[in-house]
PDB file of C-alpha atoms in Angstrom:
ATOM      1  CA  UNK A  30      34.835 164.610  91.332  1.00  0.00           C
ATOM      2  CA  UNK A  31      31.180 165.007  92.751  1.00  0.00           C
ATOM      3  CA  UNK A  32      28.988 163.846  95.145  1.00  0.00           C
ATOM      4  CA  UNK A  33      26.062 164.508  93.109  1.00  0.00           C
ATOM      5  CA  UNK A  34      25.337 161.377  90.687  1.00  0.00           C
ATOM      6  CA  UNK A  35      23.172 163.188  88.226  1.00  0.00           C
ATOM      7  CA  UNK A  36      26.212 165.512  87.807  1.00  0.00           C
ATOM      8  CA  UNK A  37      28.405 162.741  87.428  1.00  0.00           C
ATOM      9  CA  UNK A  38      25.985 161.218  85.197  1.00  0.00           C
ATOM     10  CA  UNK A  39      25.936 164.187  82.602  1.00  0.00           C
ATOM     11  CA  UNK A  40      29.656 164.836  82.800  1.00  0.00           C
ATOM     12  CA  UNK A  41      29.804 161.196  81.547  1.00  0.00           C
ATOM     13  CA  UNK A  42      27.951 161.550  78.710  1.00  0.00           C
ATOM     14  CA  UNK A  43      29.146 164.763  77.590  1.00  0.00           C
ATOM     15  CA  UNK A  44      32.709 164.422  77.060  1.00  0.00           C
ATOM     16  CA  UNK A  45      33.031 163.471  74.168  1.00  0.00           C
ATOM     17  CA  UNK A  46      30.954 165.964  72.344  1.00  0.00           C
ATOM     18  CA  UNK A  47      32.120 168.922  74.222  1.00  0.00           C
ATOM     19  CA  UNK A  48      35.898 167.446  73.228  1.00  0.00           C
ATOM     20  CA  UNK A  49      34.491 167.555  69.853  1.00  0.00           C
ATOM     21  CA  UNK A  50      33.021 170.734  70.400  1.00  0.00           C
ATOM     22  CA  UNK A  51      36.271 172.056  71.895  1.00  0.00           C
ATOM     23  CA  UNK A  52      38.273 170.899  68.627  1.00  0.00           C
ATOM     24  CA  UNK A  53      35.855 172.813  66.210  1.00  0.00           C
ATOM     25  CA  UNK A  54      35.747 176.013  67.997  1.00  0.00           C
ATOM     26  CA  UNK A  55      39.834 175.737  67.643  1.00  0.00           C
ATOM     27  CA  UNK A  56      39.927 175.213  64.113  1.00  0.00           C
ATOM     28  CA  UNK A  57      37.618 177.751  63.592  1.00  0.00           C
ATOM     29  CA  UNK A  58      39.396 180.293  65.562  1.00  0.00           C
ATOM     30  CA  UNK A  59      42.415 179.414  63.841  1.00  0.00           C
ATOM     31  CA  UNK A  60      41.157 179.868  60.143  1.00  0.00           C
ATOM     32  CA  UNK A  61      39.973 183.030  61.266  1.00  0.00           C
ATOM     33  CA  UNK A  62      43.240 184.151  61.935  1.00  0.00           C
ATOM     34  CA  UNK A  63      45.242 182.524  59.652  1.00  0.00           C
ATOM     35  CA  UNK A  64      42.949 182.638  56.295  1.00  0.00           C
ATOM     36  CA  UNK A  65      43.108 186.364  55.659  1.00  0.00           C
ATOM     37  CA  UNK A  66      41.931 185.688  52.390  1.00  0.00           C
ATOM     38  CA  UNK A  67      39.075 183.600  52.869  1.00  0.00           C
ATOM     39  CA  UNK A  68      35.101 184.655  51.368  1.00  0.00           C
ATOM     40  CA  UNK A  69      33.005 186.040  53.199  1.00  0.00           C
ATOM     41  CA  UNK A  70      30.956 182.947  53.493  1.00  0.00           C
ATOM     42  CA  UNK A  71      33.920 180.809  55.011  1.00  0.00           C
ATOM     43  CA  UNK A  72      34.461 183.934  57.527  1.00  0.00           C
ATOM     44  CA  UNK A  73      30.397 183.630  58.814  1.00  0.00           C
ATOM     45  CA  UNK A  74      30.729 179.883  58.959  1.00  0.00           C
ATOM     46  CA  UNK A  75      33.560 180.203  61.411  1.00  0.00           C
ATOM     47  CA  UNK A  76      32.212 182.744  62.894  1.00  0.00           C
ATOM     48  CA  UNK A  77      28.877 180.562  63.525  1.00  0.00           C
ATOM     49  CA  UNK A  78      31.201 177.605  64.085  1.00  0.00           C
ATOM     50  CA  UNK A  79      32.593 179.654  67.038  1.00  0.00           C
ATOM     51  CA  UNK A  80      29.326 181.195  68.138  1.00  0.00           C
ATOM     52  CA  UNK A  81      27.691 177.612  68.617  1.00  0.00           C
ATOM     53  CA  UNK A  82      30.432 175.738  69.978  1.00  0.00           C
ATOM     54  CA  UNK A  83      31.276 178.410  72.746  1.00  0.00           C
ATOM     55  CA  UNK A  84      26.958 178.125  73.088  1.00  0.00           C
ATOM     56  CA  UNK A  85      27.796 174.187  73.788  1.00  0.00           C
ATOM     57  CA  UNK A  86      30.161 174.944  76.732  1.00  0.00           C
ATOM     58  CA  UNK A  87      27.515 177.612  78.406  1.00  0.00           C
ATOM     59  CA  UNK A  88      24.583 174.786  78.583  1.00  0.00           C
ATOM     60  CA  UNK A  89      27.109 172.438  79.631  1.00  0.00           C
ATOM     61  CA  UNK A  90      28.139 174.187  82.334  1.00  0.00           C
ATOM     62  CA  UNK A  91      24.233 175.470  82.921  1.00  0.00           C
ATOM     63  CA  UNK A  92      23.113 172.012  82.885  1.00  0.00           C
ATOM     64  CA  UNK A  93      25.715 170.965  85.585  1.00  0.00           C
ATOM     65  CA  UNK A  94      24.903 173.933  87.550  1.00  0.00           C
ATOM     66  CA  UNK A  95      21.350 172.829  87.331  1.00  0.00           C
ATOM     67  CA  UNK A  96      21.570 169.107  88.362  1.00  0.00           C
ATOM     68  CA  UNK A  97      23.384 170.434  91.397  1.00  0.00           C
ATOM     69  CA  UNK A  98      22.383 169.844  94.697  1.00  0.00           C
ATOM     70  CA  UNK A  99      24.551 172.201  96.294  1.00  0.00           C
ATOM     71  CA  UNK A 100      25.103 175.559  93.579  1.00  0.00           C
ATOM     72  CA  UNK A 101      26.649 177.413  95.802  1.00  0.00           C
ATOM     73  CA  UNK A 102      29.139 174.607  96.257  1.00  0.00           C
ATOM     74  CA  UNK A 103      29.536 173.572  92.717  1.00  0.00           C
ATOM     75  CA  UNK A 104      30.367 177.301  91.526  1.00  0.00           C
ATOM     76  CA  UNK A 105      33.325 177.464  94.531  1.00  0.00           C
ATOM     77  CA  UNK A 106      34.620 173.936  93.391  1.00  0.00           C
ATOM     78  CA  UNK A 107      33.990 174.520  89.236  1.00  0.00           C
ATOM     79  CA  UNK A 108      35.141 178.091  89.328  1.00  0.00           C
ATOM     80  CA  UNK A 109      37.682 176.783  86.693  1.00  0.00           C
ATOM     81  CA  UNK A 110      35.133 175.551  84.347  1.00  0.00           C
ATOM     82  CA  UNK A 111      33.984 179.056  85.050  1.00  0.00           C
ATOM     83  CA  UNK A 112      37.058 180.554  83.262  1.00  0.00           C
ATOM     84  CA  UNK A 113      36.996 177.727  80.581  1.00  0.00           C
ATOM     85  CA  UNK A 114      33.570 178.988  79.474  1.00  0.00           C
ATOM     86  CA  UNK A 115      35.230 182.843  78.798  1.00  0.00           C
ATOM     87  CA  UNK A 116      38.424 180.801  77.299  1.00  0.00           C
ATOM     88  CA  UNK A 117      36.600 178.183  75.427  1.00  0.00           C
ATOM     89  CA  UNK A 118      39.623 177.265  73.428  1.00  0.00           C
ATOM     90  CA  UNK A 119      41.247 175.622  76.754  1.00  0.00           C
ATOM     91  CA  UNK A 120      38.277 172.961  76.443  1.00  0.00           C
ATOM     92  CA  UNK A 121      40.602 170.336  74.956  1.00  0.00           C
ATOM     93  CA  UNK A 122      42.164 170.208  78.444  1.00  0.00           C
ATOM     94  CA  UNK A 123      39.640 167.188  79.549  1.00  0.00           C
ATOM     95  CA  UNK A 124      41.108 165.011  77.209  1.00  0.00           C
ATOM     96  CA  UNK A 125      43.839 164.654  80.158  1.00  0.00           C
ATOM     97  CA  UNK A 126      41.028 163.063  82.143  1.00  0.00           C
ATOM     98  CA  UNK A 127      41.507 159.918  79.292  1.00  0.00           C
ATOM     99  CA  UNK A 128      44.726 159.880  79.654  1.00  0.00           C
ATOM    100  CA  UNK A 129      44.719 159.635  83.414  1.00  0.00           C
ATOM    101  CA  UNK A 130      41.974 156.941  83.242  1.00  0.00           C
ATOM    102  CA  UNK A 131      42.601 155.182  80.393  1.00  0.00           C
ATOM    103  CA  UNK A 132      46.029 154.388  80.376  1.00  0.00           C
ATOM    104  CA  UNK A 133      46.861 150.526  79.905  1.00  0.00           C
ATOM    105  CA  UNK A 134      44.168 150.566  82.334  1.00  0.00           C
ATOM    106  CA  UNK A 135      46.289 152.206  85.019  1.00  0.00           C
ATOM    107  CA  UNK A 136      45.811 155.564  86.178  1.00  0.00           C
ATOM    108  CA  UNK A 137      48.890 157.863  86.094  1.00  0.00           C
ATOM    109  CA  UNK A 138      50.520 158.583  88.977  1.00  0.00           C
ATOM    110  CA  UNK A 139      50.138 162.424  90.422  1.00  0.00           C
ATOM    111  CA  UNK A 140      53.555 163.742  89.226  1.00  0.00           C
ATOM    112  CA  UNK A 141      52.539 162.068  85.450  1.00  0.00           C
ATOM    113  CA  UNK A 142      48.934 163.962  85.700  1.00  0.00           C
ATOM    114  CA  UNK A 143      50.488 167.428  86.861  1.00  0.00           C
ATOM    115  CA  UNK A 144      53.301 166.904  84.215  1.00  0.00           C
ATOM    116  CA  UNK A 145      50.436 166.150  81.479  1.00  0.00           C
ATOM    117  CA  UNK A 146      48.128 168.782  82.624  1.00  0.00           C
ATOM    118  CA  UNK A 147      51.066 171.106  82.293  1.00  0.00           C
ATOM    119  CA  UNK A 148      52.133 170.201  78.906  1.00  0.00           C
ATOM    120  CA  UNK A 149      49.057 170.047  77.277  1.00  0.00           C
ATOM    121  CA  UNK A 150      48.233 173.679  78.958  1.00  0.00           C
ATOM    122  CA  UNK A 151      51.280 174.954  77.330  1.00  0.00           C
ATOM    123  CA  UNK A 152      50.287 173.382  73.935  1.00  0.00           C
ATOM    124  CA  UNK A 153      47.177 174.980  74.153  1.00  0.00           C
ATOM    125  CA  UNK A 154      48.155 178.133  75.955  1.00  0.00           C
ATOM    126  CA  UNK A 155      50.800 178.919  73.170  1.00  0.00           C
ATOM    127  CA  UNK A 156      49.153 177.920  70.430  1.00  0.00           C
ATOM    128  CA  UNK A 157      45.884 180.117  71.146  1.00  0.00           C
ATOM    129  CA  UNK A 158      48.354 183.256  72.374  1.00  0.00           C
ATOM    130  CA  UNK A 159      50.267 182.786  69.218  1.00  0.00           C
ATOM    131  CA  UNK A 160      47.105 183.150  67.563  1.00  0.00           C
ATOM    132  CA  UNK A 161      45.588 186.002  69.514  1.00  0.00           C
ATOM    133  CA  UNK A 162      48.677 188.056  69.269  1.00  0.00           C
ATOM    134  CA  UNK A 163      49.147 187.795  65.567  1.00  0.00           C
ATOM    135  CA  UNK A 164      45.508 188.900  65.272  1.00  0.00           C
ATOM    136  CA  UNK A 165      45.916 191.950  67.087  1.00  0.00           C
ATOM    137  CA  UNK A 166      49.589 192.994  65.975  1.00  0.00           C
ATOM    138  CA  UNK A 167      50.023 192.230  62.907  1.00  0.00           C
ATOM    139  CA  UNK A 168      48.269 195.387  61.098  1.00  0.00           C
ATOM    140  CA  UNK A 169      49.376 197.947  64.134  1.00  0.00           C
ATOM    141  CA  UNK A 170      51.855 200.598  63.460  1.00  0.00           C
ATOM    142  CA  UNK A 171      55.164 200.155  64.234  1.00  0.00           C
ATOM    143  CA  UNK A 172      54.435 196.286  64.914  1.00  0.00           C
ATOM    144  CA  UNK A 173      57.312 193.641  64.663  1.00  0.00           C
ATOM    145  CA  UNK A 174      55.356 190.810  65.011  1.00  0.00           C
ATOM    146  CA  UNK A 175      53.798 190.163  61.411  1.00  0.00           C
ATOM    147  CA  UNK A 176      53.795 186.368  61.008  1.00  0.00           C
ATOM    148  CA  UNK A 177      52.699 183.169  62.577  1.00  0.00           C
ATOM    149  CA  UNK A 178      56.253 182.049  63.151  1.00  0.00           C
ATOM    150  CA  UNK A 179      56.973 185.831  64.676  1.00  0.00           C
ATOM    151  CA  UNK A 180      54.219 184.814  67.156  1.00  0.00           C
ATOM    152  CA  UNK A 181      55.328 181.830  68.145  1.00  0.00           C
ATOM    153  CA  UNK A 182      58.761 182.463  68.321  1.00  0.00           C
ATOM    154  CA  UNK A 183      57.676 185.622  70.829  1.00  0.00           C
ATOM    155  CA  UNK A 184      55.113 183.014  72.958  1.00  0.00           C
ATOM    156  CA  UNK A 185      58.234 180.687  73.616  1.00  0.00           C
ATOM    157  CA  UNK A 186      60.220 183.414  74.447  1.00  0.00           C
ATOM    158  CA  UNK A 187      57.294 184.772  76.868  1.00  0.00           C
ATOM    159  CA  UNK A 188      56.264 181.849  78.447  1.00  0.00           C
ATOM    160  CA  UNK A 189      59.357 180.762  79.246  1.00  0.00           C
ATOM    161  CA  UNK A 190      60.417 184.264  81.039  1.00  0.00           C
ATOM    162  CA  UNK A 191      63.511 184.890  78.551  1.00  0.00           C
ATOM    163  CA  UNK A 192      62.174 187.704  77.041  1.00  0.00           C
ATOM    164  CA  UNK A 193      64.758 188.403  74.407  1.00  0.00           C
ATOM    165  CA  UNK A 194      63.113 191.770  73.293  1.00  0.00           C
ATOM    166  CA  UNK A 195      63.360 190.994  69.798  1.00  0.00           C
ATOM    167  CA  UNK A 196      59.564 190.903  69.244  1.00  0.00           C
ATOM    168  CA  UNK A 197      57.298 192.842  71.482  1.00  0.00           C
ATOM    169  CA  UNK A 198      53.744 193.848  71.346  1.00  0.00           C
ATOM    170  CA  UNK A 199      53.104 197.096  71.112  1.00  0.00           C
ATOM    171  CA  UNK A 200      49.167 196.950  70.636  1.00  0.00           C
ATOM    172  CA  UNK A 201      47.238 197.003  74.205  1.00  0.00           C
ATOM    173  CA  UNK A 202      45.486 193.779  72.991  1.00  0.00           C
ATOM    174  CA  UNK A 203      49.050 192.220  72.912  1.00  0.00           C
ATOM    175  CA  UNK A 204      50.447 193.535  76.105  1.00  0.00           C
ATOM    176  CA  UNK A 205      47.291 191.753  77.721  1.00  0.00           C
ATOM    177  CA  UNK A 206      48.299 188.575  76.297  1.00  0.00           C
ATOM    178  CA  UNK A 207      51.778 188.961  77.334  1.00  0.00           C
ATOM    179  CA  UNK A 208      51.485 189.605  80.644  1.00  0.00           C
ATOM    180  CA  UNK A 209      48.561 186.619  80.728  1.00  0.00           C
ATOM    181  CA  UNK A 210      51.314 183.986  79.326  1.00  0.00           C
ATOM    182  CA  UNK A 211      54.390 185.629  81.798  1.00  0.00           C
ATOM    183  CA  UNK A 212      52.362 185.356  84.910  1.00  0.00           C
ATOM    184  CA  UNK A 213      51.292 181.070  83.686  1.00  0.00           C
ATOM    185  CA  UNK A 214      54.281 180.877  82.467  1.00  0.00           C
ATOM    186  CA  UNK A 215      55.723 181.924  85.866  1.00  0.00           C
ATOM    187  CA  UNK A 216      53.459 179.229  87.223  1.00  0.00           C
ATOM    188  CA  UNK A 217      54.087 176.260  85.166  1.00  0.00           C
ATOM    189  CA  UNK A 218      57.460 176.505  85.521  1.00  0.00           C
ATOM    190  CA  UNK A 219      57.064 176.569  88.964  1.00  0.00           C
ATOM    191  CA  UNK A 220      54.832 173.625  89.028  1.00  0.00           C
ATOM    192  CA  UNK A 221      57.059 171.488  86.661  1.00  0.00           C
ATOM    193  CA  UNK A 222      60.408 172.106  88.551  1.00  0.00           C
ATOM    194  CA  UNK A 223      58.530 171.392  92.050  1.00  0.00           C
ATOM    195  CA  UNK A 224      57.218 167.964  90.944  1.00  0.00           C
ATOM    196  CA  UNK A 225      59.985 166.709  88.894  1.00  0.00           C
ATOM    197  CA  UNK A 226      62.202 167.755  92.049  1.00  0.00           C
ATOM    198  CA  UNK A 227      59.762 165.535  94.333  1.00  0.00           C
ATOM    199  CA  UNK A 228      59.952 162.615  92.027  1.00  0.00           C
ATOM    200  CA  UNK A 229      63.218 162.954  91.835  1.00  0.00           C
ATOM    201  CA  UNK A 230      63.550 162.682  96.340  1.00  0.00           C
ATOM    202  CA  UNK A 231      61.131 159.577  95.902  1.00  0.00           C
ATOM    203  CA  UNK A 232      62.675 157.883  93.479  1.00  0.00           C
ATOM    204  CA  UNK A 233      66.111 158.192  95.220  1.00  0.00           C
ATOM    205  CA  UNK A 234      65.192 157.796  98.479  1.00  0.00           C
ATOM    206  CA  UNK A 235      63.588 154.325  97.529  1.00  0.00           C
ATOM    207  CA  UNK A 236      66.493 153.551  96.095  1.00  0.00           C
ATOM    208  CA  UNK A 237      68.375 153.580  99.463  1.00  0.00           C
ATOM    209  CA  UNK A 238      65.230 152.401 101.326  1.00  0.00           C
ATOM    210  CA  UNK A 239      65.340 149.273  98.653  1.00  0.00           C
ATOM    211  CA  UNK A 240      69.562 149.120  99.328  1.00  0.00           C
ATOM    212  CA  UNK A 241      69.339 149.215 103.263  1.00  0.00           C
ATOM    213  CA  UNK A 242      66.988 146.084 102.980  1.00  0.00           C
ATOM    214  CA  UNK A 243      68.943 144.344 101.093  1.00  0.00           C
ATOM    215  CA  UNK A 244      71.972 145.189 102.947  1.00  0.00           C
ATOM    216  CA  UNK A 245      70.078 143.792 106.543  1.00  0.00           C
TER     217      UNK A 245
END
């Protein structure tokens, strides 16, 4: 959140396009990499698709930056919207802030909004790796990673630490996005384990709070 109302104001009333925005640039990416045989018309509309989209996220995020009263402020406390704008594909990630809000008209609790942040992060972190791997293994020399289900088979594998060593990139491209999905992955798991535990002490220690009242 904000102290700054016109910030709050524009945030408001650009959700829902830069959601839609966020959804395009996906597809777009993903037909790129996926439809190898597609004209070379389809391949410039993506390519614009992409292009104008990833334009969307910069004025957003200009536009913000302008209505601030405090920059300096907003740039320390957004710097995550800061990596959003080089990832654009991780966009789809305020769609959590709905969920939070909007649920039977109940916010979720913290442990529900870490646990849905993390998911959907995952979704959307494996999907685009899966993707961005592919793209740059797939044609190397000496690659075993050749197919969609090869890359997503190696991005479970990889984000979840097991590293069977079945499929590994061997492209510098691909190392890069390894070691970006071990080091989340590292995280999440981290994350997920800490707050399930938590929920887990609250839940049974109201349990015997709730049992030593009724016992007195």
């Amino acid at each position: 959140m904000t102290d700054d109302p016109a910030v709050e104001r524009w945030e408001r009333d650009a959700q829902f396009p830069l959601i839609t925005a966020s959804l395009m640039y996906l597809a777009a990416y993903t037909a790129t990499v996926l439809d190898r045989g597609a004209s070379a018309d389809w391949q410039r509309v993506w390519a614009g698709t992409m292009y104008v989209t990833w334009g969307l996220f910069a004025v957003d995020y200009a536009g913000r930056l302008a209505l601030s009263r405090h920059r300096w402020l907003f740039v320390r406390r957004h710097w995550l919207d800061a990596v959003v704008l080089a990832l654009p594909v991780l966009r789809p990630l305020i769609l959590v802030r709905f969920l939070g809000r909007r649920r039977v008209g109940k916010p979720l609790s913290l442990e529900g909004q870490v646990m849905a942040y993390t998911g959907l992060t995952v979704l959307l972190l494996g999907y685009v790796g899966a993707l961005s791997v592919l793209s740059a293994e797939r044609d190397a020399r000496g690659a075993s990673i050749r197919s969609f289900g090869d890359a997503v088979w190696w991005v479970c594998s990889t984000l979840s630490t097991t590293g069977y060593g079945d499929l590994v990139p061997v492209t510098f491209r691909g190392r890069v996005v390894g070691v970006v999905l071990m080091t989340v992955g590292v995280g999440l798991i981290g994350s997920v384990v800490g707050v399930f535990s938590s929920w887990l002490v609250r839940s049974f220690r109201g349990r015997q709070d709730g049992t030593a009242g009724s016992g007195g």
